[in-house]
């Protein structure tokens, strides 16, 4: 049975769908700028399940101040208070894979 220490405790972590123990991200790679493949492995040695998951851009909440004219992504605007509440509730996780990593190196915007 999973215990408190075997359950996911960080945003972005998943439970094994079979035994419900914490799963570890083994690797990930960007497919396109809005889609990343993530491979997980169950931390329960008695289980050992591994699987692939996906992180997908659903829609924007606030338009970019520096939009790329080649990018056309769906936007679902929210009022400012809703966005500020969602940002305040979100926890930063330095180990979280970044959806917008530029394939092969840092993004041109970060340079
Ligand atoms: Zn498992």
XYZ file of N, CA, C and O and ligand atoms in Angstrom:
445
model
N 0.841 -1.203 0.000
C 0.000 0.000 0.000
C 0.868 1.241 0.000
O 1.878 1.294 0.693
N 0.479 2.260 -0.777
C 1.231 3.514 -0.741
C 1.106 4.184 0.624
O 0.061 4.114 1.259
N 2.195 4.798 1.074
C 2.185 5.576 2.303
C 2.344 7.050 1.929
O 2.553 7.367 0.763
N 2.287 7.930 2.915
C 2.435 9.360 2.640
C 3.742 9.645 1.913
O 3.795 10.472 1.022
N 4.822 8.929 2.265
C 6.113 9.208 1.625
C 6.204 8.636 0.212
O 7.100 8.994 -0.527
N 5.288 7.785 -0.166
C 5.292 7.232 -1.513
C 4.315 7.928 -2.448
O 4.203 7.564 -3.606
N 3.590 8.910 -1.918
C 2.639 9.638 -2.740
C 3.310 10.861 -3.336
O 4.227 11.428 -2.745
N 2.863 11.292 -4.523
C 3.434 12.490 -5.130
C 3.289 13.688 -4.201
O 2.251 13.870 -3.581
N 4.357 14.467 -4.059
C 4.298 15.637 -3.192
C 4.669 16.915 -3.927
O 4.715 17.971 -3.334
N 4.955 16.824 -5.200
C 5.276 18.014 -5.973
C 4.322 18.111 -7.147
O 3.866 17.089 -7.666
N 4.072 19.357 -7.574
C 3.268 19.550 -8.769
C 3.959 18.863 -9.932
O 5.177 18.911 -10.056
N 3.197 18.231 -10.770
C 3.755 17.585 -11.945
C 4.107 16.130 -11.729
O 4.356 15.416 -12.691
N 4.167 15.679 -10.470
C 4.422 14.268 -10.240
C 3.122 13.496 -10.433
O 2.031 14.038 -10.272
N 3.269 12.244 -10.777
C 2.103 11.409 -11.011
C 2.145 10.195 -10.104
O 3.209 9.787 -9.654
N 0.981 9.610 -9.879
C 0.869 8.311 -9.220
C 0.875 7.239 -10.294
O 0.365 7.442 -11.393
N 1.426 6.093 -9.949
C 1.335 4.930 -10.827
C -0.145 4.562 -10.950
O -0.847 4.460 -9.941
N -0.627 4.364 -12.159
C -2.043 4.026 -12.307
C -2.389 2.636 -11.766
O -3.564 2.346 -11.543
N -1.381 1.796 -11.524
C -1.652 0.445 -11.031
C -1.601 0.363 -9.506
O -2.523 -0.135 -8.881
N -0.491 0.851 -8.890
C -0.339 0.674 -7.443
C -0.476 1.981 -6.662
O -0.463 1.969 -5.440
N -0.561 3.125 -7.368
C -0.758 4.456 -6.773
C 0.479 4.988 -6.043
O 0.380 5.965 -5.316
N 1.633 4.366 -6.200
C 2.862 4.926 -5.628
C 3.358 6.054 -6.507
O 2.977 6.185 -7.666
N 4.283 6.869 -5.941
C 4.881 7.983 -6.660
C 5.630 7.472 -7.892
O 6.324 6.477 -7.845
N 5.484 8.186 -8.987
C 6.227 7.866 -10.206
C 7.323 8.903 -10.398
O 7.159 10.070 -10.069
N 8.442 8.465 -10.921
C 9.568 9.341 -11.188
C 9.639 9.625 -12.683
O 9.506 8.707 -13.491
N 9.855 10.918 -13.012
C 10.080 11.272 -14.420
C 11.469 10.791 -14.799
O 12.456 11.187 -14.191
N 11.588 9.922 -15.775
C 12.892 9.407 -16.184
C 13.513 10.269 -17.267
O 14.690 10.534 -17.260
N 12.698 10.692 -18.226
C 13.191 11.541 -19.304
C 12.000 12.211 -19.973
O 10.861 11.786 -19.807
N 12.296 13.260 -20.708
C 11.250 13.920 -21.489
C 11.904 14.577 -22.692
O 13.110 14.787 -22.713
N 11.083 14.837 -23.697
C 11.611 15.511 -24.883
C 10.490 16.296 -25.549
O 9.327 15.866 -25.542
N 10.848 17.453 -26.129
C 9.836 18.216 -26.845
C 9.540 17.575 -28.191
O 10.450 17.114 -28.877
N 8.275 17.495 -28.538
C 7.854 17.000 -29.847
C 7.660 18.193 -30.777
O 8.197 18.238 -31.874
N 6.867 19.127 -30.333
C 6.714 20.438 -30.965
C 6.683 21.431 -29.808
O 6.692 21.038 -28.643
N 6.644 22.703 -30.121
C 6.728 23.713 -29.067
C 5.573 23.613 -28.068
O 5.702 24.037 -26.923
N 4.475 23.003 -28.449
C 3.313 22.900 -27.562
C 3.062 21.484 -27.055
O 2.028 21.229 -26.443
N 3.994 20.561 -27.303
C 3.799 19.168 -26.875
C 5.120 18.576 -26.421
O 6.123 18.675 -27.126
N 5.125 17.971 -25.226
C 6.308 17.311 -24.685
C 5.931 15.902 -24.258
O 4.915 15.699 -23.603
N 6.768 14.918 -24.634
C 6.605 13.542 -24.167
C 7.372 13.385 -22.868
O 8.502 13.858 -22.751
N 6.772 12.704 -21.895
C 7.415 12.477 -20.604
C 7.295 10.992 -20.277
O 6.198 10.422 -20.364
N 8.431 10.393 -19.911
C 8.440 8.975 -19.555
C 8.535 8.851 -18.035
O 9.399 9.481 -17.414
N 7.653 8.063 -17.460
C 7.572 7.875 -16.012
C 7.879 6.431 -15.648
O 7.631 5.512 -16.434
N 8.399 6.254 -14.411
C 8.647 4.921 -13.878
C 8.126 4.883 -12.449
O 8.418 5.771 -11.636
N 7.359 3.863 -12.126
C 6.819 3.689 -10.780
C 7.972 3.450 -9.802
O 8.920 2.716 -10.102
N 7.898 4.080 -8.617
C 8.962 3.925 -7.614
C 8.769 2.667 -6.761
O 9.641 2.337 -5.961
N 7.683 1.972 -6.920
C 7.425 0.739 -6.175
C 8.138 -0.419 -6.888
O 7.756 -0.809 -7.994
N 9.207 -0.951 -6.258
C 9.990 -2.018 -6.886
C 9.151 -3.249 -7.185
O 9.412 -3.984 -8.143
N 8.120 -3.478 -6.378
C 7.266 -4.632 -6.614
C 6.375 -4.448 -7.837
O 5.835 -5.421 -8.365
N 6.238 -3.213 -8.312
C 5.386 -2.914 -9.463
C 6.237 -2.736 -10.724
O 6.158 -3.522 -11.646
N 7.052 -1.675 -10.741
C 7.971 -1.444 -11.853
C 7.340 -0.956 -13.140
O 7.992 -0.915 -14.189
N 6.096 -0.531 -13.101
C 5.425 -0.056 -14.317
C 6.135 1.183 -14.862
O 6.570 2.047 -14.107
N 6.283 1.268 -16.182
C 6.782 2.469 -16.852
C 5.773 2.852 -17.912
O 5.079 1.994 -18.471
N 5.693 4.161 -18.198
C 4.730 4.617 -19.210
C 5.120 5.976 -19.743
O 5.981 6.648 -19.183
N 4.496 6.328 -20.855
C 4.705 7.617 -21.502
C 3.474 8.477 -21.256
O 2.344 7.987 -21.357
N 3.699 9.755 -20.935
C 2.616 10.720 -20.774
C 2.919 11.912 -21.675
O 3.994 12.008 -22.264
N 1.989 12.818 -21.776
C 2.165 13.994 -22.618
C 1.781 15.246 -21.851
O 0.837 15.235 -21.064
N 2.530 16.312 -22.098
C 2.202 17.635 -21.575
C 1.856 18.497 -22.780
O 2.666 18.662 -23.684
N 0.629 19.007 -22.785
C 0.106 19.697 -23.962
C -0.346 21.105 -23.593
O -0.953 21.309 -22.540
N -0.039 22.062 -24.458
C -0.549 23.420 -24.327
C -2.037 23.368 -24.651
O -2.417 22.916 -25.738
N -2.883 23.804 -23.737
C -4.320 23.797 -24.007
C -4.765 25.117 -24.619
O -5.338 25.142 -25.693
N -4.525 26.215 -23.906
C -4.900 27.534 -24.408
C -4.221 28.589 -23.559
O -3.818 28.344 -22.423
N -4.071 29.766 -24.131
C -3.488 30.882 -23.401
C -4.538 31.568 -22.553
O -5.732 31.534 -22.860
N -4.062 32.188 -21.472
C -4.962 32.944 -20.598
C -4.807 34.442 -20.797
O -5.776 35.183 -20.714
N -3.564 34.868 -21.049
C -3.255 36.273 -21.271
C -2.417 36.342 -22.544
O -1.451 35.586 -22.677
N -2.750 37.209 -23.481
C -1.968 37.279 -24.715
C -0.523 37.695 -24.432
O -0.251 38.418 -23.484
N 0.404 37.211 -25.291
C 1.808 37.574 -25.160
C 1.997 39.055 -25.484
O 1.367 39.587 -26.398
N 2.914 39.682 -24.761
C 3.270 41.073 -25.058
C 4.220 41.150 -26.246
O 4.422 42.226 -26.817
N 4.838 39.997 -26.602
C 5.747 39.939 -27.756
C 5.354 38.756 -28.642
O 6.128 37.825 -28.839
N 4.148 38.757 -29.192
C 3.666 37.601 -29.946
C 4.502 37.331 -31.190
O 4.935 38.264 -31.869
N 4.721 36.033 -31.457
C 5.386 35.598 -32.681
C 4.310 35.545 -33.759
O 3.322 34.815 -33.620
N 4.466 36.299 -34.850
C 3.405 36.310 -35.883
C 3.177 34.949 -36.524
O 2.134 34.716 -37.122
N 4.154 34.025 -36.404
C 3.986 32.688 -36.989
C 3.194 31.763 -36.063
O 2.847 30.663 -36.450
N 2.969 32.197 -34.828
C 2.300 31.351 -33.837
C 0.840 31.772 -33.727
O 0.532 32.937 -33.503
N -0.038 30.789 -33.874
C -1.465 31.042 -33.742
C -2.026 30.000 -32.782
O -2.327 28.878 -33.179
N -2.121 30.349 -31.517
C -2.583 29.423 -30.488
C -3.907 29.911 -29.922
O -4.167 31.113 -29.874
N -4.740 28.987 -29.467
C -6.027 29.396 -28.921
C -5.851 30.210 -27.641
O -4.919 29.998 -26.881
N -6.740 31.135 -27.458
C -6.722 32.010 -26.288
C -8.092 31.964 -25.628
O -9.125 32.021 -26.290
N -8.086 31.798 -24.332
C -9.326 31.799 -23.557
C -9.127 32.813 -22.437
O -8.693 32.463 -21.346
N -9.374 34.081 -22.745
C -9.074 35.132 -21.767
C -9.849 34.936 -20.460
O -10.979 34.469 -20.448
N -9.161 35.297 -19.378
C -9.782 35.264 -18.056
C -9.640 36.660 -17.468
O -8.743 37.408 -17.843
N -10.498 36.988 -16.527
C -10.373 38.292 -15.909
C -9.121 38.325 -15.033
O -8.607 37.288 -14.615
N -8.602 39.511 -14.797
C -7.325 39.683 -14.096
C -7.327 39.001 -12.711
O -6.362 38.372 -12.328
N -8.399 39.115 -11.980
C -8.442 38.546 -10.632
C -8.318 37.022 -10.670
O -7.623 36.425 -9.854
N -8.960 36.383 -11.654
C -8.872 34.930 -11.769
C -7.444 34.505 -12.079
O -6.931 33.543 -11.504
N -6.770 35.237 -12.991
C -5.381 34.917 -13.336
C -4.487 35.114 -12.120
O -3.643 34.260 -11.815
N -4.633 36.200 -11.406
C -3.779 36.482 -10.248
C -3.994 35.422 -9.159
O -3.041 34.989 -8.514
N -5.227 34.976 -8.965
C -5.501 33.932 -7.979
C -4.848 32.619 -8.406
O -4.235 31.931 -7.587
N -4.936 32.273 -9.689
C -4.322 31.029 -10.176
C -2.804 31.087 -10.027
O -2.170 30.108 -9.628
N -2.188 32.246 -10.316
C -0.733 32.385 -10.182
C -0.322 32.280 -8.715
O 0.694 31.673 -8.392
N -1.111 32.871 -7.828
C -0.774 32.817 -6.403
C -0.895 31.400 -5.860
O -0.130 31.006 -4.971
N -1.819 30.627 -6.403
C -2.012 29.255 -5.937
C -0.966 28.298 -6.496
O -0.738 27.233 -5.928
N -0.360 28.661 -7.624
C 0.618 27.772 -8.268
C 1.926 27.793 -7.489
O 2.376 28.821 -7.009
N 2.553 26.593 -7.372
C 3.847 26.486 -6.710
C 4.918 26.299 -7.777
O 4.743 25.520 -8.705
N 6.018 26.990 -7.633
C 7.127 26.830 -8.566
C 7.866 25.535 -8.259
O 8.130 25.227 -7.108
N 8.163 24.762 -9.273
C 8.896 23.499 -9.130
C 10.093 23.544 -10.071
O 9.937 23.451 -11.284
N 11.321 23.687 -9.533
C 12.494 23.781 -10.406
C 12.759 22.502 -11.197
O 13.483 22.532 -12.185
N 12.181 21.387 -10.782
C 12.405 20.129 -11.496
C 11.349 19.860 -12.560
O 11.422 18.871 -13.274
N 10.364 20.731 -12.627
C 9.294 20.559 -13.591
C 9.839 20.775 -15.001
O 10.500 21.767 -15.255
N 9.583 19.835 -15.937
C 10.047 20.075 -17.304
C 9.335 21.289 -17.872
O 8.161 21.511 -17.592
N 10.085 22.075 -18.651
C 9.501 23.271 -19.220
C 8.892 22.928 -20.572
O 9.542 22.345 -21.425
N 7.636 23.283 -20.733
C 6.922 22.992 -21.962
C 7.571 23.689 -23.140
O 7.625 23.163 -24.232
N 8.103 24.863 -22.932
C 8.574 25.661 -24.042
C 10.087 25.635 -24.201
O 10.663 26.561 -24.741
N 10.767 24.570 -23.728
C 12.193 24.433 -24.001
C 12.401 24.418 -25.505
O 11.675 23.775 -26.242
N 13.409 25.143 -25.939
C 13.710 25.211 -27.354
C 14.524 23.982 -27.721
O 15.517 23.689 -27.073
N 14.125 23.202 -28.733
C 14.884 21.998 -29.087
C 16.338 22.348 -29.419
O 16.602 23.250 -30.205
N 17.268 21.694 -28.780
C 18.692 21.870 -29.065
C 19.355 23.000 -28.322
O 20.534 23.259 -28.530
N 18.667 23.698 -27.443
C 19.334 24.759 -26.696
C 18.375 25.765 -26.136
O 17.160 25.578 -26.196
N 18.941 26.860 -25.597
C 18.081 27.879 -24.985
C 17.241 28.596 -26.034
O 17.620 28.692 -27.196
N 16.111 29.063 -25.600
C 15.208 29.775 -26.476
C 15.842 31.078 -26.944
O 16.596 31.707 -26.212
N 15.550 31.513 -28.171
C 16.084 32.794 -28.640
C 15.659 33.941 -27.730
O 16.393 34.907 -27.560
N 14.497 33.835 -27.094
C 14.029 34.913 -26.220
C 14.863 34.991 -24.957
O 14.982 36.048 -24.358
N 15.490 33.828 -24.534
C 16.306 33.823 -23.321
C 17.701 34.349 -23.579
O 18.430 34.667 -22.666
N 18.099 34.409 -24.844
C 19.472 34.846 -25.171
C 19.604 36.347 -25.036
O 18.675 37.078 -24.976
Zn 3.231 0.984 -9.640
